[in-house]
Short mmCIF file of C-alpha atoms in Angstrom, two decimals:
data_model
loop_
_atom_site.label_atom_id
_atom_site.label_comp_id
_atom_site.label_asym_id
_atom_site.label_seq_id
_atom_site.Cartn_x
_atom_site.Cartn_y
_atom_site.Cartn_z
CA MET A 1 -0.11 0.21 0.19
CA ALA A 2 1.46 2.95 -1.01
CA GLU A 3 2.17 5.70 1.24
CA HIS A 4 1.21 9.51 0.84
CA LEU A 5 3.47 11.54 3.30
CA GLU A 6 4.36 15.03 2.98
CA LEU A 7 8.21 15.78 3.11
CA TYR A 8 9.01 18.37 5.10
CA ASP A 9 12.95 20.13 5.28
CA VAL A 10 12.92 20.52 9.33
CA THR A 11 10.62 19.06 11.40
CA ILE A 12 10.74 20.73 15.04
CA ILE A 13 9.95 18.61 17.97
CA GLY A 14 8.91 20.74 21.04
CA GLY A 15 7.07 23.91 21.26
CA GLY A 16 8.91 25.84 23.98
CA PRO A 17 11.39 28.89 23.55
CA ALA A 18 13.53 26.61 21.47
CA GLY A 19 11.15 25.46 19.00
CA MET A 20 9.08 28.50 18.32
CA TYR A 21 12.07 30.18 17.74
CA ALA A 22 13.52 27.48 15.40
CA ALA A 23 10.46 27.81 13.51
CA PHE A 24 10.16 31.45 13.11
CA TYR A 25 14.70 31.14 11.52
CA SER A 26 13.48 28.20 9.66
CA GLY A 27 11.24 30.52 8.28
CA MET A 28 13.87 33.06 7.33
CA ARG A 29 15.94 30.37 5.86
CA ASP A 30 13.08 29.62 3.47
CA LEU A 31 12.86 26.19 4.75
CA LYS A 32 9.03 24.24 4.84
CA THR A 33 8.83 23.59 8.12
CA LYS A 34 6.41 21.83 10.73
CA LEU A 35 6.57 21.72 14.35
CA ILE A 36 5.05 18.95 16.34
CA GLU A 37 3.87 19.53 20.28
CA ALA A 38 2.66 16.80 22.78
CA LYS A 39 0.60 19.13 24.53
CA GLU A 40 -2.26 21.41 22.94
CA GLU A 41 -0.53 24.58 23.09
CA LEU A 42 2.87 26.15 22.47
CA GLY A 43 4.89 27.75 25.29
CA GLY A 44 6.75 24.38 27.01
CA ARG A 45 8.03 24.30 30.29
CA MET A 46 6.77 28.24 30.33
CA LEU A 47 3.07 26.99 30.90
CA ILE A 48 3.92 26.14 34.01
CA TYR A 49 4.59 29.92 35.91
CA PRO A 50 2.84 32.17 33.20
CA GLU A 51 2.64 35.06 35.74
CA LYS A 52 6.03 35.20 36.69
CA MET A 53 8.19 38.26 35.25
CA ILE A 54 10.84 37.44 33.01
CA TRP A 55 13.71 39.66 33.49
CA ASP A 56 16.67 38.04 31.43
CA VAL A 57 15.35 38.30 27.58
CA GLY A 58 16.60 40.89 25.29
CA GLY A 59 14.54 43.55 24.24
CA PHE A 60 11.92 42.77 27.31
CA ALA A 61 12.80 44.22 30.77
CA PRO A 62 10.52 42.74 32.48
CA ILE A 63 7.76 41.00 30.81
CA VAL A 64 5.15 38.58 32.33
CA CYS A 65 5.90 35.13 31.15
CA GLU A 66 2.07 34.44 29.71
CA GLN A 67 2.92 37.68 27.77
CA LEU A 68 6.33 36.35 26.08
CA ILE A 69 4.31 33.21 25.45
CA VAL A 70 1.65 34.90 22.76
CA GLN A 71 4.39 37.23 21.55
CA LEU A 72 6.95 34.10 20.43
CA ALA A 73 3.87 31.96 19.16
CA ARG A 74 2.95 34.98 17.17
CA GLN A 75 6.63 35.28 15.92
CA ALA A 76 6.68 31.40 15.39
CA ARG A 77 3.89 31.06 13.23
CA LEU A 78 4.93 34.45 10.74
CA PHE A 79 6.30 32.15 8.03
CA GLU A 80 3.55 30.07 8.20
CA PRO A 81 5.18 26.54 9.84
CA THR A 82 2.55 23.65 9.48
CA LEU A 83 1.79 23.18 13.32
CA VAL A 84 0.78 19.70 15.17
CA PHE A 85 -0.83 19.76 18.57
CA GLY A 86 -1.73 16.48 20.94
CA GLN A 87 1.23 14.27 19.75
CA GLN A 88 3.91 12.79 21.77
CA ILE A 89 6.87 11.56 19.10
CA THR A 90 7.65 7.73 19.85
CA GLY A 91 8.84 6.16 17.11
CA LEU A 92 12.26 7.22 14.04
CA GLU A 93 12.65 5.44 10.90
CA ARG A 94 15.71 6.38 8.72
CA ARG A 95 15.02 5.24 5.34
CA LYS A 96 17.34 4.73 2.61
CA ASP A 97 17.87 7.80 0.98
CA GLY A 98 18.24 9.64 4.51
CA THR A 99 14.87 11.18 5.19
CA TYR A 100 13.31 10.31 8.40
CA VAL A 101 9.62 9.00 9.01
CA LEU A 102 8.44 9.87 12.88
CA ALA A 103 5.53 8.46 14.28
CA ALA A 104 3.75 9.38 17.15
CA GLU A 105 2.75 7.68 20.28
CA SER A 106 -0.98 7.87 18.33
CA GLY A 107 0.04 6.41 15.17
CA GLU A 108 0.25 9.58 13.05
CA ARG A 109 3.67 9.30 11.21
CA HIS A 110 5.75 12.53 9.70
CA TRP A 111 8.31 12.41 7.07
CA THR A 112 11.08 14.85 7.07
CA ARG A 113 14.62 15.94 5.79
CA THR A 114 16.05 16.84 8.95
CA ILE A 115 15.00 17.05 12.85
CA VAL A 116 15.69 19.62 15.55
CA LEU A 117 14.84 18.39 18.95
CA ALA A 118 13.74 21.27 21.42
CA LEU A 119 11.96 18.54 23.93
CA GLY A 120 12.85 21.03 27.25
CA ARG A 121 13.12 18.58 29.77
CA GLY A 122 10.50 16.22 28.16
CA ILE A 123 7.06 15.33 29.09
CA LEU A 124 7.01 16.88 32.55
CA LYS A 125 4.92 15.82 35.81
CA MET A 126 4.89 17.69 39.11
CA ALA A 127 6.90 15.52 41.92
CA LYS A 128 3.14 15.08 43.97
CA LEU A 129 3.76 15.91 48.19
CA GLU A 130 4.48 12.01 49.74
CA ILE A 131 2.07 12.42 52.31
CA GLU A 132 -0.90 9.82 52.72
CA GLY A 133 -4.28 11.62 52.07
CA ALA A 134 -2.47 14.97 50.29
CA GLU A 135 -4.43 14.04 46.90
CA ARG A 136 -7.87 15.00 48.93
CA TYR A 137 -6.87 18.66 49.25
CA GLU A 138 -5.72 19.50 45.08
CA ILE A 139 -9.05 20.61 44.57
CA THR A 140 -8.88 23.24 47.76
CA ASN A 141 -5.63 24.62 49.04
CA LEU A 142 -3.02 22.23 47.90
CA HIS A 143 -1.42 23.35 45.03
CA TYR A 144 1.48 22.41 42.80
CA THR A 145 1.82 25.51 40.39
CA VAL A 146 0.62 29.19 40.85
CA GLN A 147 -1.58 29.86 37.82
CA GLU A 148 -2.66 33.23 39.06
CA LEU A 149 -1.46 35.35 42.05
CA GLU A 150 -4.74 36.76 43.40
CA PRO A 151 -6.03 33.92 44.59
CA PHE A 152 -3.26 33.98 47.17
CA ARG A 153 -4.13 37.78 47.95
CA GLY A 154 -4.47 38.19 52.28
CA LYS A 155 -3.45 34.68 52.65
CA ARG A 156 -0.99 32.77 55.04
CA VAL A 157 0.84 30.60 52.04
CA LEU A 158 3.65 28.10 52.66
CA ILE A 159 5.82 27.08 49.73
CA SER A 160 7.42 23.63 50.38
CA GLY A 161 10.53 23.31 48.09
CA GLY A 162 13.80 25.27 47.23
CA GLY A 163 13.75 25.04 43.00
CA ASN A 164 13.68 27.93 40.97
CA SER A 165 9.78 28.07 40.90
CA ALA A 166 9.46 28.01 44.51
CA VAL A 167 11.94 31.00 45.07
CA ASP A 168 10.05 32.95 41.82
CA TRP A 169 6.56 32.22 43.58
CA ALA A 170 7.68 33.40 47.14
CA ASN A 171 9.36 36.71 45.79
CA GLU A 172 5.63 37.17 43.45
CA LEU A 173 3.49 35.99 46.34
CA GLU A 174 5.48 38.22 49.22
CA PRO A 175 3.89 41.55 48.54
CA ILE A 176 0.46 40.46 48.61
CA ALA A 177 0.25 37.49 51.03
CA ALA A 178 -0.60 38.03 54.82
CA SER A 179 2.85 36.05 54.75
CA VAL A 180 4.93 33.61 52.86
CA THR A 181 7.01 30.83 54.84
CA VAL A 182 9.40 28.59 52.90
CA ALA A 183 10.25 25.14 53.88
CA HIS A 184 13.58 23.69 51.88
CA ARG A 185 15.02 20.54 53.38
CA ARG A 186 18.31 22.01 52.15
CA ASP A 187 20.26 25.18 52.68
CA LYS A 188 20.88 25.55 49.49
CA PHE A 189 18.00 27.07 46.92
CA GLY A 190 17.88 26.95 43.20
CA GLY A 191 17.34 29.91 41.06
CA HIS A 192 19.04 32.72 40.14
CA GLU A 193 21.30 34.38 42.84
CA LYS A 194 19.59 37.47 42.35
CA SER A 195 16.09 35.98 43.02
CA ILE A 196 17.05 33.86 46.01
CA ILE A 197 18.85 37.44 47.48
CA ARG A 198 15.79 39.33 47.25
CA MET A 199 13.44 36.12 48.82
CA LYS A 200 16.07 36.15 51.76
CA THR A 201 15.91 39.88 52.43
CA SER A 202 12.48 40.69 51.99
CA SER A 203 9.69 39.22 54.59
CA VAL A 204 9.35 35.79 53.50
CA ASP A 205 10.05 33.52 55.97
CA VAL A 206 12.78 30.96 54.97
CA ARG A 207 13.06 27.83 57.24
CA THR A 208 16.27 25.47 56.15
CA PRO A 209 16.35 22.81 56.68
CA TYR A 210 13.19 21.68 57.33
CA ALA A 211 10.35 19.26 55.32
CA LEU A 212 7.18 19.33 55.34
CA THR A 213 5.62 16.40 56.88
CA GLN A 214 2.21 16.70 57.96
CA LEU A 215 -0.93 18.38 56.84
CA HIS A 216 -3.62 19.04 59.15
CA SER A 217 -7.48 20.04 58.49
CA GLY A 218 -10.51 21.09 60.68
CA ASN A 219 -13.27 20.04 58.26
CA GLY A 220 -11.14 17.36 55.99
CA GLU A 221 -11.59 19.50 53.20
CA THR A 222 -9.27 22.25 53.44
CA ILE A 223 -5.20 22.34 55.57
CA HIS A 224 -5.11 25.17 58.05
CA LYS A 225 -2.23 23.70 59.40
CA VAL A 226 0.82 21.97 58.50
CA THR A 227 4.03 20.39 60.35
CA ILE A 228 7.11 21.03 59.62
CA SER A 229 10.26 19.04 60.40
CA HIS A 230 13.77 20.21 61.06
CA VAL A 231 15.79 17.48 58.92
CA ASP A 232 18.74 17.21 61.49
CA THR A 233 17.53 17.30 64.47
CA GLY A 234 13.73 16.04 64.09
CA GLU A 235 12.29 19.28 65.72
CA ILE A 236 8.72 19.83 64.79
CA GLU A 237 6.64 23.14 64.67
CA GLN A 238 2.80 23.78 63.61
CA LEU A 239 2.29 26.37 61.18
CA ASP A 240 -1.08 28.00 60.40
CA VAL A 241 -2.03 28.14 56.87
CA ASP A 242 -4.46 29.27 54.07
CA ALA A 243 -2.67 27.50 51.28
CA VAL A 244 -0.05 25.34 50.70
CA ILE A 245 2.39 25.30 47.46
CA VAL A 246 4.45 22.55 46.89
CA ASN A 247 7.75 22.73 44.38
CA HIS A 248 9.45 19.23 44.64
CA GLY A 249 11.10 19.78 41.29
CA LEU A 250 9.54 17.95 38.05
CA LYS A 251 9.98 14.24 36.45
CA SER A 252 10.66 14.22 33.20
CA ASP A 253 9.89 11.34 30.36
CA PHE A 254 11.72 10.83 27.62
CA THR A 255 10.97 7.31 27.07
CA GLY A 256 9.74 7.86 23.57
CA ILE A 257 13.16 8.76 22.28
CA THR A 258 15.75 6.64 24.22
CA GLY A 259 15.72 4.15 21.78
CA TRP A 260 16.84 6.26 19.06
CA GLY A 261 20.79 5.66 19.32
CA LEU A 262 21.47 9.13 20.73
CA ASP A 263 24.15 10.04 22.55
CA MET A 264 22.28 11.14 25.85
CA ASP A 265 22.11 10.73 29.94
CA GLU A 266 18.93 11.20 32.05
CA TRP A 267 18.16 14.89 30.90
CA ASN A 268 19.95 16.20 27.70
CA VAL A 269 21.10 15.02 24.45
CA PHE A 270 24.77 15.91 23.87
CA ALA A 271 25.82 17.90 20.53
CA ASN A 272 28.69 19.46 19.19
CA GLY A 273 28.88 23.45 18.68
CA LYS A 274 26.89 23.20 16.10
CA LEU A 275 23.91 21.56 17.97
CA GLU A 276 24.52 18.50 15.54
CA THR A 277 23.86 14.94 17.65
CA ASN A 278 25.77 11.65 16.78
CA MET A 279 23.00 11.00 14.36
CA PRO A 280 23.00 12.55 10.88
CA GLY A 281 20.63 15.20 9.80
CA ILE A 282 19.09 15.87 13.88
CA TYR A 283 20.25 18.28 15.57
CA ALA A 284 19.14 20.01 19.59
CA ALA A 285 18.42 23.26 20.77
CA GLY A 286 17.06 24.50 24.41
CA ASP A 287 17.20 22.94 27.69
CA PHE A 288 17.14 19.59 26.01
CA VAL A 289 20.94 19.90 24.47
CA ASN A 290 24.20 19.93 26.72
CA TYR A 291 27.49 20.92 24.72
CA ALA A 292 30.79 22.86 26.10
CA SER A 293 29.55 26.53 25.62
CA LYS A 294 25.69 25.92 26.90
CA VAL A 295 23.92 28.96 28.01
CA ASN A 296 20.70 28.07 30.48
CA LEU A 297 18.92 30.70 29.73
CA ILE A 298 16.03 31.49 27.16
CA ALA A 299 18.34 33.80 25.38
CA GLY A 300 20.38 31.02 25.35
CA ALA A 301 17.47 29.08 23.69
CA PHE A 302 16.93 31.41 20.86
CA SER A 303 20.82 31.09 20.00
CA ASP A 304 20.22 26.88 19.95
CA ALA A 305 17.79 27.47 17.90
CA VAL A 306 19.49 29.67 14.96
CA LEU A 307 22.61 26.93 15.43
CA ALA A 308 20.38 24.21 14.78
CA VAL A 309 18.51 25.75 11.78
CA ASN A 310 21.53 26.83 10.47
CA SER A 311 23.10 23.37 10.94
CA ALA A 312 20.38 21.87 9.04
CA LYS A 313 19.84 24.04 6.17
CA LEU A 314 23.78 23.58 5.48
CA TYR A 315 23.14 19.45 5.85
CA MET A 316 20.62 19.64 3.16
CA ASP A 317 22.62 22.26 1.21
CA PRO A 318 26.07 22.71 1.70
CA GLU A 319 26.13 25.77 -0.69
CA ALA A 320 23.88 27.68 1.29
CA PRO A 321 24.72 30.69 2.77
CA ARG A 322 26.17 30.01 6.85
CA MET A 323 23.36 32.22 8.54
CA ALA A 324 20.56 33.67 7.03
CA TYR A 325 20.56 37.60 6.36
CA VAL A 326 19.67 39.93 9.08
CA SER A 327 15.90 41.13 8.67
CA SER A 328 16.75 44.39 7.48
CA HIS A 329 18.38 43.15 4.48
CA ASN A 330 16.23 39.49 4.34
CA ASP A 331 14.11 39.53 0.99
CA ARG A 332 11.47 37.47 3.33
CA PHE A 333 10.76 40.60 5.52
CA LYS A 334 10.16 43.09 2.08
CA GLU A 335 6.46 42.23 1.90
CA LYS A 336 6.01 42.06 5.62
CA ASN A 337 7.52 45.47 6.29
CA ARG A 338 5.26 46.83 3.23
CA ALA A 339 2.21 45.36 5.08
CA LEU A 340 3.54 47.55 7.66
CA GLY A 341 3.58 50.42 6.20
CA VAL A 342 7.93 50.58 5.95
CA ILE A 343 9.37 52.55 3.66
CA GLU A 344 12.33 51.10 2.02
#
């Protein structure tokens, strides 16, 4: 039976910052582009903290994460790539002509000359609180992410954990909550140094090394008190709370691609300075890739995307220019400039 698949130049797997910028830049390079995202929307890991303020993206100082997602998604669509949602890619077949066929878990197939892996941290799942019966409070005042700040206004909030998100949530909630307490089982916190200093010098009550060990409810529906325990001494303390936020990390799932033959560890695929993986025609960008000069910022994800797409272009056409012309001199923008009323 004949197979009728449409061949693309570049297929990007992942719709986070790296994937979205790769889709845009691939359009700048006049490549037929497809982006496949496992979720039903673009944004990647940024969707976890939509109200977080982003300070370290060039040209935006600061910008609310949700707004940055909107801007990146608009930019990604500029050259009309094919966007595919709700498909987790698991299978890979390399054909005799060097092209690849990607297979989704649901059975759909995608044919492409090259691949850019922008998987971020994979299919992410929040690590749940390991306290018996905790799940009953998930519909009331036990939270694993902060989608909006306003519901916490005037509340006594306990944050359990010390990762980047925990620090950011503490800083964002401190001005509006009645009180914010952070209990972390280690003295060292994750996140940017400035954010940690800001948290520690504010009214946030930082308790280390403490672990959240018990939840107490007066009505069986909401948490009204918690017990935190000193990790070294076992000393316990009870705190009155109105809301509990848990940030115990994320569990990632890369099971779909672990059998492809890529050189990778638990969290990353390894690449060279051109973002080439050990497999021909397959490149990587963003949090998923690791290489000698890696920059772990959203701005670094954009640079990764450019390098990966440039390598894909040269793989298909070794005589092509090494990179795209800047937008002020790029023919692909002339019509769009005229539409904006720009005189050239």
